[in-house]
mmCIF file with all atom_site columns, C-alpha atoms in Angstrom:
data_model
loop_
_atom_site.group_PDB
_atom_site.id
_atom_site.type_symbol
_atom_site.label_atom_id
_atom_site.label_alt_id
_atom_site.label_comp_id
_atom_site.label_asym_id
_atom_site.label_entity_id
_atom_site.label_seq_id
_atom_site.pdbx_PDB_ins_code
_atom_site.Cartn_x
_atom_site.Cartn_y
_atom_site.Cartn_z
_atom_site.occupancy
_atom_site.B_iso_or_equiv
_atom_site.pdbx_formal_charge
_atom_site.auth_seq_id
_atom_site.auth_comp_id
_atom_site.auth_asym_id
_atom_site.auth_atom_id
_atom_site.pdbx_PDB_model_num
ATOM 1   C CA . MET A 1 1   ? -152.789 106.123 -144.003 1.00 46.00 ? 222 MET A CA 1
ATOM 2   C CA . PRO A 1 2   ? -154.091 104.245 -141.199 1.00 47.00 ? 223 PRO A CA 1
ATOM 3   C CA . ASP A 1 3   ? -156.455 106.598 -139.249 1.00 47.00 ? 224 ASP A CA 1
ATOM 4   C CA . GLN A 1 4   ? -155.655 108.587 -136.722 1.00 44.00 ? 225 GLN A CA 1
ATOM 5   C CA . PRO A 1 5   ? -157.177 108.741 -133.497 1.00 42.00 ? 226 PRO A CA 1
ATOM 6   C CA . GLN A 1 6   ? -159.232 112.139 -132.930 1.00 39.00 ? 227 GLN A CA 1
ATOM 7   C CA . THR A 1 7   ? -158.830 114.055 -129.967 1.00 36.00 ? 228 THR A CA 1
ATOM 8   C CA . ARG A 1 8   ? -160.998 116.319 -128.744 1.00 36.00 ? 229 ARG A CA 1
ATOM 9   C CA . LYS A 1 9   ? -160.050 120.167 -127.174 1.00 47.00 ? 230 LYS A CA 1
ATOM 10  C CA . ARG A 1 10  ? -161.401 119.848 -123.744 1.00 52.00 ? 231 ARG A CA 1
ATOM 11  C CA . ASN A 1 11  ? -164.124 122.207 -122.933 1.00 77.00 ? 232 ASN A CA 1
ATOM 12  C CA . SER A 1 12  ? -162.157 125.199 -121.127 1.00 83.00 ? 233 SER A CA 1
ATOM 13  C CA . SER A 1 13  ? -165.789 127.286 -120.730 1.00 89.00 ? 234 SER A CA 1
ATOM 14  C CA . PRO A 1 14  ? -166.054 126.514 -117.182 1.00 90.00 ? 235 PRO A CA 1
ATOM 15  C CA . ARG A 1 15  ? -162.738 126.792 -115.861 1.00 92.00 ? 236 ARG A CA 1
ATOM 16  C CA . ILE A 1 16  ? -163.017 130.256 -117.719 1.00 93.00 ? 237 ILE A CA 1
ATOM 17  C CA . LEU A 1 17  ? -165.837 131.631 -116.047 1.00 91.00 ? 238 LEU A CA 1
ATOM 18  C CA . ALA A 1 18  ? -164.270 129.895 -112.930 1.00 89.00 ? 239 ALA A CA 1
ATOM 19  C CA . ALA A 1 19  ? -161.267 132.694 -113.398 1.00 92.00 ? 240 ALA A CA 1
ATOM 20  C CA . ALA A 1 20  ? -163.056 135.432 -114.224 1.00 88.00 ? 241 ALA A CA 1
ATOM 21  C CA . ARG A 1 21  ? -165.427 134.673 -111.406 1.00 83.00 ? 242 ARG A CA 1
ATOM 22  C CA . THR A 1 22  ? -162.462 134.322 -109.028 1.00 85.00 ? 243 THR A CA 1
ATOM 23  C CA . ILE A 1 23  ? -160.890 137.872 -110.714 1.00 86.00 ? 244 ILE A CA 1
ATOM 24  C CA . ALA A 1 24  ? -163.971 139.860 -110.517 1.00 80.00 ? 245 ALA A CA 1
ATOM 25  C CA . VAL A 1 25  ? -163.709 139.056 -106.582 1.00 75.00 ? 246 VAL A CA 1
ATOM 26  C CA . ARG A 1 26  ? -160.179 139.326 -105.605 1.00 82.00 ? 247 ARG A CA 1
ATOM 27  C CA . ASP A 1 27  ? -159.348 142.026 -107.878 1.00 83.00 ? 248 ASP A CA 1
ATOM 28  C CA . GLY A 1 28  ? -162.346 143.888 -108.575 1.00 75.00 ? 249 GLY A CA 1
ATOM 29  C CA . VAL A 1 29  ? -164.542 143.771 -111.454 1.00 74.00 ? 250 VAL A CA 1
ATOM 30  C CA . ALA A 1 30  ? -162.381 145.948 -113.667 1.00 77.00 ? 251 ALA A CA 1
ATOM 31  C CA . HIS A 1 31  ? -159.829 143.775 -113.994 1.00 84.00 ? 252 HIS A CA 1
ATOM 32  C CA . VAL A 1 32  ? -161.390 141.559 -115.053 1.00 85.00 ? 253 VAL A CA 1
ATOM 33  C CA . SER A 1 33  ? -160.075 141.054 -118.897 1.00 90.00 ? 254 SER A CA 1
ATOM 34  C CA . ILE A 1 34  ? -159.723 138.592 -121.705 1.00 93.00 ? 255 ILE A CA 1
ATOM 35  C CA . GLU A 1 35  ? -155.406 138.068 -120.529 1.00 95.00 ? 256 GLU A CA 1
ATOM 36  C CA . ALA A 1 36  ? -156.325 137.924 -116.616 1.00 96.00 ? 257 ALA A CA 1
ATOM 37  C CA . ILE A 1 37  ? -158.939 135.585 -117.697 1.00 94.00 ? 258 ILE A CA 1
ATOM 38  C CA . ALA A 1 38  ? -156.265 133.731 -119.542 1.00 95.00 ? 259 ALA A CA 1
ATOM 39  C CA . ARG A 1 39  ? -153.175 134.019 -117.158 1.00 96.00 ? 260 ARG A CA 1
ATOM 40  C CA . GLU A 1 40  ? -155.940 133.122 -114.046 1.00 95.00 ? 261 GLU A CA 1
ATOM 41  C CA . ALA A 1 41  ? -156.844 129.371 -116.201 1.00 94.00 ? 262 ALA A CA 1
ATOM 42  C CA . GLY A 1 42  ? -153.537 128.693 -117.011 1.00 93.00 ? 263 GLY A CA 1
ATOM 43  C CA . LEU A 1 43  ? -154.911 129.249 -121.159 1.00 94.00 ? 264 LEU A CA 1
ATOM 44  C CA . SER A 1 44  ? -153.898 131.391 -124.307 1.00 93.00 ? 265 SER A CA 1
ATOM 45  C CA . LYS A 1 45  ? -156.016 134.385 -124.679 1.00 94.00 ? 266 LYS A CA 1
ATOM 46  C CA . GLY A 1 46  ? -156.478 132.948 -127.698 1.00 93.00 ? 267 GLY A CA 1
ATOM 47  C CA . GLY A 1 47  ? -157.935 129.906 -125.937 1.00 92.00 ? 268 GLY A CA 1
ATOM 48  C CA . VAL A 1 48  ? -160.101 131.436 -123.999 1.00 94.00 ? 269 VAL A CA 1
ATOM 49  C CA . LEU A 1 49  ? -161.477 133.769 -127.249 1.00 94.00 ? 270 LEU A CA 1
ATOM 50  C CA . HIS A 1 50  ? -162.274 130.442 -128.932 1.00 93.00 ? 271 HIS A CA 1
ATOM 51  C CA . ASN A 1 51  ? -165.014 129.346 -126.500 1.00 93.00 ? 272 ASN A CA 1
ATOM 52  C CA . PHE A 1 52  ? -165.716 132.901 -125.513 1.00 93.00 ? 273 PHE A CA 1
ATOM 53  C CA . PRO A 1 53  ? -164.489 135.436 -128.606 1.00 93.00 ? 274 PRO A CA 1
ATOM 54  C CA . THR A 1 54  ? -165.674 137.667 -127.082 1.00 90.00 ? 275 THR A CA 1
ATOM 55  C CA . LYS A 1 55  ? -165.496 139.814 -123.240 1.00 86.00 ? 276 LYS A CA 1
ATOM 56  C CA . ARG A 1 56  ? -169.182 140.836 -124.140 1.00 85.00 ? 277 ARG A CA 1
ATOM 57  C CA . VAL A 1 57  ? -170.152 136.867 -125.080 1.00 89.00 ? 278 VAL A CA 1
ATOM 58  C CA . LEU A 1 58  ? -168.394 135.847 -122.107 1.00 87.00 ? 279 LEU A CA 1
ATOM 59  C CA . MET A 1 59  ? -169.867 138.391 -119.683 1.00 84.00 ? 280 MET A CA 1
ATOM 60  C CA . GLU A 1 60  ? -173.389 137.023 -121.118 1.00 85.00 ? 281 GLU A CA 1
ATOM 61  C CA . ALA A 1 61  ? -172.444 133.292 -119.890 1.00 87.00 ? 282 ALA A CA 1
ATOM 62  C CA . MET A 1 62  ? -171.252 134.423 -116.364 1.00 83.00 ? 283 MET A CA 1
ATOM 63  C CA . LEU A 1 63  ? -174.895 135.761 -116.244 1.00 83.00 ? 284 LEU A CA 1
ATOM 64  C CA . GLU A 1 64  ? -176.362 132.762 -117.738 1.00 85.00 ? 285 GLU A CA 1
ATOM 65  C CA . GLU A 1 65  ? -174.923 130.842 -115.271 1.00 83.00 ? 286 GLU A CA 1
ATOM 66  C CA . MET A 1 66  ? -176.008 133.371 -112.207 1.00 79.00 ? 287 MET A CA 1
ATOM 67  C CA . LEU A 1 67  ? -179.405 132.327 -113.456 1.00 81.00 ? 288 LEU A CA 1
ATOM 68  C CA . GLU A 1 68  ? -179.153 128.756 -113.677 1.00 83.00 ? 289 GLU A CA 1
ATOM 69  C CA . GLU A 1 69  ? -178.129 128.490 -109.955 1.00 76.00 ? 290 GLU A CA 1
ATOM 70  C CA . HIS A 1 70  ? -181.028 131.250 -108.985 1.00 73.00 ? 291 HIS A CA 1
ATOM 71  C CA . ARG A 1 71  ? -183.489 128.195 -111.133 1.00 77.00 ? 292 ARG A CA 1
ATOM 72  C CA . ALA A 1 72  ? -182.132 125.460 -109.901 1.00 78.00 ? 293 ALA A CA 1
ATOM 73  C CA . LEU A 1 73  ? -181.969 126.651 -106.236 1.00 71.00 ? 294 LEU A CA 1
ATOM 74  C CA . HIS A 1 74  ? -186.001 127.368 -107.619 1.00 69.00 ? 295 HIS A CA 1
ATOM 75  C CA . ALA A 1 75  ? -185.630 123.876 -108.539 1.00 73.00 ? 296 ALA A CA 1
ATOM 76  C CA . ASN A 1 76  ? -185.508 122.513 -105.475 1.00 72.00 ? 297 ASN A CA 1
ATOM 77  C CA . LEU A 1 77  ? -188.446 123.297 -103.686 1.00 67.00 ? 298 LEU A CA 1
ATOM 78  C CA . PRO A 1 78  ? -191.009 121.013 -102.434 1.00 67.00 ? 299 PRO A CA 1
ATOM 79  C CA . GLU A 1 79  ? -193.696 121.372 -104.727 1.00 64.00 ? 300 GLU A CA 1
ATOM 80  C CA . THR A 1 80  ? -195.532 122.192 -101.361 1.00 63.00 ? 301 THR A CA 1
ATOM 81  C CA . GLU A 1 81  ? -194.102 125.364 -100.852 1.00 62.00 ? 302 GLU A CA 1
ATOM 82  C CA . PRO A 1 82  ? -196.421 128.235 -100.517 1.00 62.00 ? 303 PRO A CA 1
ATOM 83  C CA . ARG A 1 83  ? -195.432 131.184 -102.496 1.00 62.00 ? 304 ARG A CA 1
ATOM 84  C CA . SER A 1 84  ? -192.537 129.416 -103.965 1.00 76.00 ? 305 SER A CA 1
ATOM 85  C CA . THR A 1 85  ? -191.053 132.460 -105.684 1.00 83.00 ? 306 THR A CA 1
ATOM 86  C CA . LEU A 1 86  ? -190.469 134.864 -102.583 1.00 85.00 ? 307 LEU A CA 1
ATOM 87  C CA . ARG A 1 87  ? -189.789 131.818 -100.664 1.00 83.00 ? 308 ARG A CA 1
ATOM 88  C CA . GLN A 1 88  ? -186.690 131.408 -103.806 1.00 81.00 ? 309 GLN A CA 1
ATOM 89  C CA . HIS A 1 89  ? -185.262 133.929 -103.684 1.00 81.00 ? 310 HIS A CA 1
ATOM 90  C CA . LEU A 1 90  ? -184.826 134.053 -99.263  1.00 83.00 ? 311 LEU A CA 1
ATOM 91  C CA . LEU A 1 91  ? -183.236 130.581 -100.064 1.00 78.00 ? 312 LEU A CA 1
ATOM 92  C CA . THR A 1 92  ? -180.930 132.327 -102.351 1.00 75.00 ? 313 THR A CA 1
ATOM 93  C CA . LEU A 1 93  ? -180.136 135.036 -99.764  1.00 74.00 ? 314 LEU A CA 1
ATOM 94  C CA . ARG A 1 94  ? -179.798 132.454 -97.317  1.00 73.00 ? 315 ARG A CA 1
ATOM 95  C CA . SER A 1 95  ? -177.014 130.821 -99.749  1.00 69.00 ? 316 SER A CA 1
ATOM 96  C CA . PHE A 1 96  ? -175.513 133.573 -100.352 1.00 62.00 ? 317 PHE A CA 1
ATOM 97  C CA . SER A 1 97  ? -174.782 134.358 -96.322  1.00 46.00 ? 318 SER A CA 1
ATOM 98  C CA . ARG A 1 98  ? -172.811 130.813 -95.899  1.00 43.00 ? 319 ARG A CA 1
ATOM 99  C CA . SER A 1 99  ? -170.820 131.172 -99.241  1.00 43.00 ? 320 SER A CA 1
ATOM 100 C CA . ASP A 1 100 ? -168.148 133.692 -101.543 1.00 51.00 ? 321 ASP A CA 1
ATOM 101 C CA . SER A 1 101 ? -170.211 135.905 -103.320 1.00 62.00 ? 322 SER A CA 1
ATOM 102 C CA . ASP A 1 102 ? -168.423 135.112 -106.093 1.00 60.00 ? 323 ASP A CA 1
ATOM 103 C CA . LEU A 1 103 ? -171.354 134.222 -108.915 1.00 63.00 ? 324 LEU A CA 1
ATOM 104 C CA . SER A 1 104 ? -172.966 137.346 -108.002 1.00 69.00 ? 325 SER A CA 1
ATOM 105 C CA . MET A 1 105 ? -170.057 139.550 -108.523 1.00 66.00 ? 326 MET A CA 1
ATOM 106 C CA . ALA A 1 106 ? -170.637 138.578 -112.096 1.00 65.00 ? 327 ALA A CA 1
ATOM 107 C CA . ILE A 1 107 ? -173.478 141.117 -111.878 1.00 70.00 ? 328 ILE A CA 1
ATOM 108 C CA . LEU A 1 108 ? -171.266 143.451 -111.181 1.00 71.00 ? 329 LEU A CA 1
ATOM 109 C CA . ALA A 1 109 ? -169.091 142.753 -113.317 1.00 69.00 ? 330 ALA A CA 1
ATOM 110 C CA . VAL A 1 110 ? -171.744 142.648 -116.295 1.00 71.00 ? 331 VAL A CA 1
ATOM 111 C CA . ALA A 1 111 ? -172.572 145.854 -115.042 1.00 76.00 ? 332 ALA A CA 1
ATOM 112 C CA . ALA A 1 112 ? -169.924 147.328 -115.319 1.00 74.00 ? 333 ALA A CA 1
ATOM 113 C CA . VAL A 1 113 ? -168.772 146.163 -118.893 1.00 71.00 ? 334 VAL A CA 1
ATOM 114 C CA . GLU A 1 114 ? -172.143 146.654 -120.422 1.00 80.00 ? 335 GLU A CA 1
ATOM 115 C CA . PRO A 1 115 ? -175.453 147.238 -117.999 1.00 84.00 ? 336 PRO A CA 1
ATOM 116 C CA . ASP A 1 116 ? -177.344 146.283 -121.708 1.00 88.00 ? 337 ASP A CA 1
ATOM 117 C CA . LEU A 1 117 ? -176.640 142.577 -120.519 1.00 84.00 ? 338 LEU A CA 1
ATOM 118 C CA . LEU A 1 118 ? -178.361 143.166 -117.373 1.00 85.00 ? 339 LEU A CA 1
ATOM 119 C CA . GLU A 1 119 ? -181.699 142.501 -119.620 1.00 88.00 ? 340 GLU A CA 1
ATOM 120 C CA . PRO A 1 120 ? -182.453 139.080 -118.719 1.00 87.00 ? 341 PRO A CA 1
ATOM 121 C CA . LEU A 1 121 ? -181.889 139.482 -115.238 1.00 85.00 ? 342 LEU A CA 1
ATOM 122 C CA . ARG A 1 122 ? -183.833 142.391 -115.630 1.00 88.00 ? 343 ARG A CA 1
ATOM 123 C CA . ASN A 1 123 ? -186.781 140.005 -116.804 1.00 91.00 ? 344 ASN A CA 1
ATOM 124 C CA . VAL A 1 124 ? -186.237 137.276 -114.337 1.00 88.00 ? 345 VAL A CA 1
ATOM 125 C CA . LEU A 1 125 ? -186.716 139.699 -111.971 1.00 89.00 ? 346 LEU A CA 1
ATOM 126 C CA . LYS A 1 126 ? -190.048 141.191 -113.585 1.00 93.00 ? 347 LYS A CA 1
ATOM 127 C CA . THR A 1 127 ? -191.638 137.885 -113.923 1.00 92.00 ? 348 THR A CA 1
ATOM 128 C CA . ASP A 1 128 ? -190.756 137.101 -110.144 1.00 89.00 ? 349 ASP A CA 1
ATOM 129 C CA . LEU A 1 129 ? -191.929 140.118 -108.925 1.00 91.00 ? 350 LEU A CA 1
ATOM 130 C CA . ALA A 1 130 ? -195.182 140.176 -111.393 1.00 92.00 ? 351 ALA A CA 1
ATOM 131 C CA . ILE A 1 131 ? -195.003 135.977 -109.268 1.00 90.00 ? 352 ILE A CA 1
ATOM 132 C CA . ILE A 1 132 ? -195.125 137.098 -106.311 1.00 89.00 ? 353 ILE A CA 1
ATOM 133 C CA . GLY A 1 133 ? -197.497 140.110 -106.098 1.00 88.00 ? 354 GLY A CA 1
ATOM 134 C CA . SER A 1 134 ? -199.864 136.740 -107.488 1.00 89.00 ? 355 SER A CA 1
ATOM 135 C CA . GLU A 1 135 ? -199.004 134.153 -105.268 1.00 86.00 ? 356 GLU A CA 1
ATOM 136 C CA . THR A 1 136 ? -199.946 135.615 -101.622 1.00 87.00 ? 357 THR A CA 1
ATOM 137 C CA . ASN A 1 137 ? -203.559 137.446 -99.835  1.00 88.00 ? 358 ASN A CA 1
ATOM 138 C CA . ASP A 1 138 ? -201.071 140.402 -99.427  1.00 90.00 ? 359 ASP A CA 1
ATOM 139 C CA . PRO A 1 139 ? -199.905 141.558 -102.341 1.00 91.00 ? 360 PRO A CA 1
ATOM 140 C CA . THR A 1 140 ? -197.639 145.050 -100.961 1.00 93.00 ? 361 THR A CA 1
ATOM 141 C CA . THR A 1 141 ? -196.340 142.897 -97.810  1.00 92.00 ? 362 THR A CA 1
ATOM 142 C CA . ALA A 1 142 ? -194.827 140.272 -100.290 1.00 91.00 ? 363 ALA A CA 1
ATOM 143 C CA . ARG A 1 143 ? -193.382 142.711 -102.759 1.00 92.00 ? 364 ARG A CA 1
ATOM 144 C CA . ILE A 1 144 ? -191.740 145.090 -99.534  1.00 93.00 ? 365 ILE A CA 1
ATOM 145 C CA . LEU A 1 145 ? -189.998 141.671 -98.556  1.00 93.00 ? 366 LEU A CA 1
ATOM 146 C CA . PHE A 1 146 ? -188.875 141.036 -101.573 1.00 92.00 ? 367 PHE A CA 1
ATOM 147 C CA . PHE A 1 147 ? -187.070 144.176 -102.222 1.00 93.00 ? 368 PHE A CA 1
ATOM 148 C CA . ALA A 1 148 ? -185.946 143.943 -98.307  1.00 92.00 ? 369 ALA A CA 1
ATOM 149 C CA . LEU A 1 149 ? -184.594 140.700 -99.384  1.00 89.00 ? 370 LEU A CA 1
ATOM 150 C CA . GLN A 1 150 ? -182.323 142.140 -102.793 1.00 87.00 ? 371 GLN A CA 1
ATOM 151 C CA . GLY A 1 151 ? -181.222 144.871 -100.675 1.00 88.00 ? 372 GLY A CA 1
ATOM 152 C CA . ILE A 1 152 ? -179.671 142.898 -98.124  1.00 86.00 ? 373 ILE A CA 1
ATOM 153 C CA . ARG A 1 153 ? -178.246 140.706 -100.630 1.00 81.00 ? 374 ARG A CA 1
ATOM 154 C CA . PHE A 1 154 ? -176.490 143.727 -102.410 1.00 80.00 ? 375 PHE A CA 1
ATOM 155 C CA . HIS A 1 155 ? -175.189 145.206 -99.036  1.00 80.00 ? 376 HIS A CA 1
ATOM 156 C CA . LYS A 1 156 ? -173.709 141.648 -98.966  1.00 78.00 ? 377 LYS A CA 1
ATOM 157 C CA . LEU A 1 157 ? -172.093 141.613 -101.926 1.00 75.00 ? 378 LEU A CA 1
ATOM 158 C CA . LEU A 1 158 ? -170.279 145.123 -101.694 1.00 75.00 ? 379 LEU A CA 1
ATOM 159 C CA . LYS A 1 159 ? -169.571 143.867 -97.735  1.00 76.00 ? 380 LYS A CA 1
ATOM 160 C CA . LEU A 1 160 ? -170.739 146.382 -95.923  1.00 83.00 ? 381 LEU A CA 1
ATOM 161 C CA . PRO A 1 161 ? -171.356 146.338 -92.212  1.00 86.00 ? 382 PRO A CA 1
ATOM 162 C CA . ASP A 1 162 ? -174.377 143.181 -91.709  1.00 80.00 ? 383 ASP A CA 1
ATOM 163 C CA . GLY A 1 163 ? -173.711 141.924 -88.326  1.00 83.00 ? 384 GLY A CA 1
ATOM 164 C CA . GLY A 1 164 ? -173.066 139.189 -89.268  1.00 81.00 ? 385 GLY A CA 1
ATOM 165 C CA . SER A 1 165 ? -174.492 135.422 -89.757  1.00 81.00 ? 386 SER A CA 1
ATOM 166 C CA . ALA A 1 166 ? -176.472 135.270 -86.927  1.00 87.00 ? 387 ALA A CA 1
ATOM 167 C CA . VAL A 1 167 ? -178.056 138.397 -87.500  1.00 88.00 ? 388 VAL A CA 1
ATOM 168 C CA . LEU A 1 168 ? -178.333 138.029 -91.397  1.00 84.00 ? 389 LEU A CA 1
ATOM 169 C CA . ASP A 1 169 ? -180.046 134.162 -90.226  1.00 86.00 ? 390 ASP A CA 1
ATOM 170 C CA . ASP A 1 170 ? -182.231 136.467 -88.266  1.00 91.00 ? 391 ASP A CA 1
ATOM 171 C CA . LEU A 1 171 ? -183.848 138.749 -90.453  1.00 89.00 ? 392 LEU A CA 1
ATOM 172 C CA . ALA A 1 172 ? -184.400 136.077 -92.347  1.00 87.00 ? 393 ALA A CA 1
ATOM 173 C CA . ALA A 1 173 ? -186.232 133.431 -90.131  1.00 90.00 ? 394 ALA A CA 1
ATOM 174 C CA . ARG A 1 174 ? -188.444 137.074 -90.088  1.00 92.00 ? 395 ARG A CA 1
ATOM 175 C CA . ILE A 1 175 ? -188.701 137.359 -93.331  1.00 90.00 ? 396 ILE A CA 1
ATOM 176 C CA . GLU A 1 176 ? -189.897 133.946 -93.452  1.00 88.00 ? 397 GLU A CA 1
ATOM 177 C CA . GLU A 1 177 ? -192.827 135.155 -90.586  1.00 89.00 ? 398 GLU A CA 1
ATOM 178 C CA . MET A 1 178 ? -193.637 138.114 -92.213  1.00 90.00 ? 399 MET A CA 1
ATOM 179 C CA . ASP A 1 179 ? -194.180 135.440 -95.761  1.00 85.00 ? 400 ASP A CA 1
ATOM 180 C CA . ASP A 1 180 ? -196.385 133.551 -93.678  1.00 83.00 ? 401 ASP A CA 1
ATOM 181 C CA . ASP A 1 181 ? -198.663 136.370 -92.012  1.00 82.00 ? 402 ASP A CA 1
ATOM 182 C CA . ALA A 1 182 ? -199.134 138.108 -95.715  1.00 77.00 ? 403 ALA A CA 1
ATOM 183 C CA . SER A 1 183 ? -200.810 134.841 -96.939  1.00 74.00 ? 404 SER A CA 1
#
C-alpha cells in the first residue's frame, strides 16, 4: 500500500485566542466560554479543547499573550533609553490609547474566572516596580508615575470618560517630562 501523505492539523490556537478576546470585548468577560469561543472561531468545541483542554489553560494562554506583547514593547525600546522600565509602561499606555483594548480585556477575563492566574502578571509588575525604583535618583516620583500609568490604563480599559486621545497624549507627555525631571 503506498504511503499516504500525512496532513497535519493546523494549530488553531491563535484563532481561538483571538475569538476569546473578541468575545471578552464585545460581550463581556462573563460570556467567554468554550462553546462561545468555538462558535466565534468557527470550530467545534472539541477543536477548542484539543488546543486548550480546560478554560483555565485558555485563560493562562490569554494572559501569556498579553505579557508577551508587553515584553515585545520593551524589546523595541532603544538600548540608550533612560529608565527603560517606566518608559516601557508609558509606551504601552500610548499604544493602548490608539488600539483596541482586546488584549487588556484578557486580564479582566482571567481575573473574573480565576484570580490566582494573575500571579505571572503580579510577578512581572512586582519586578518592574523594583527596577523602576532602581533606575532613578527619585524612586518615589518614579513609583508615583508608574501607579499613575496603571491607573490611566485601568480607567481606559473600563471605558470611563478620559477626555479623549488629546488629553491622554498630554498626560503621557507630562509623565515623560516628570520622569526626566526625576532622574
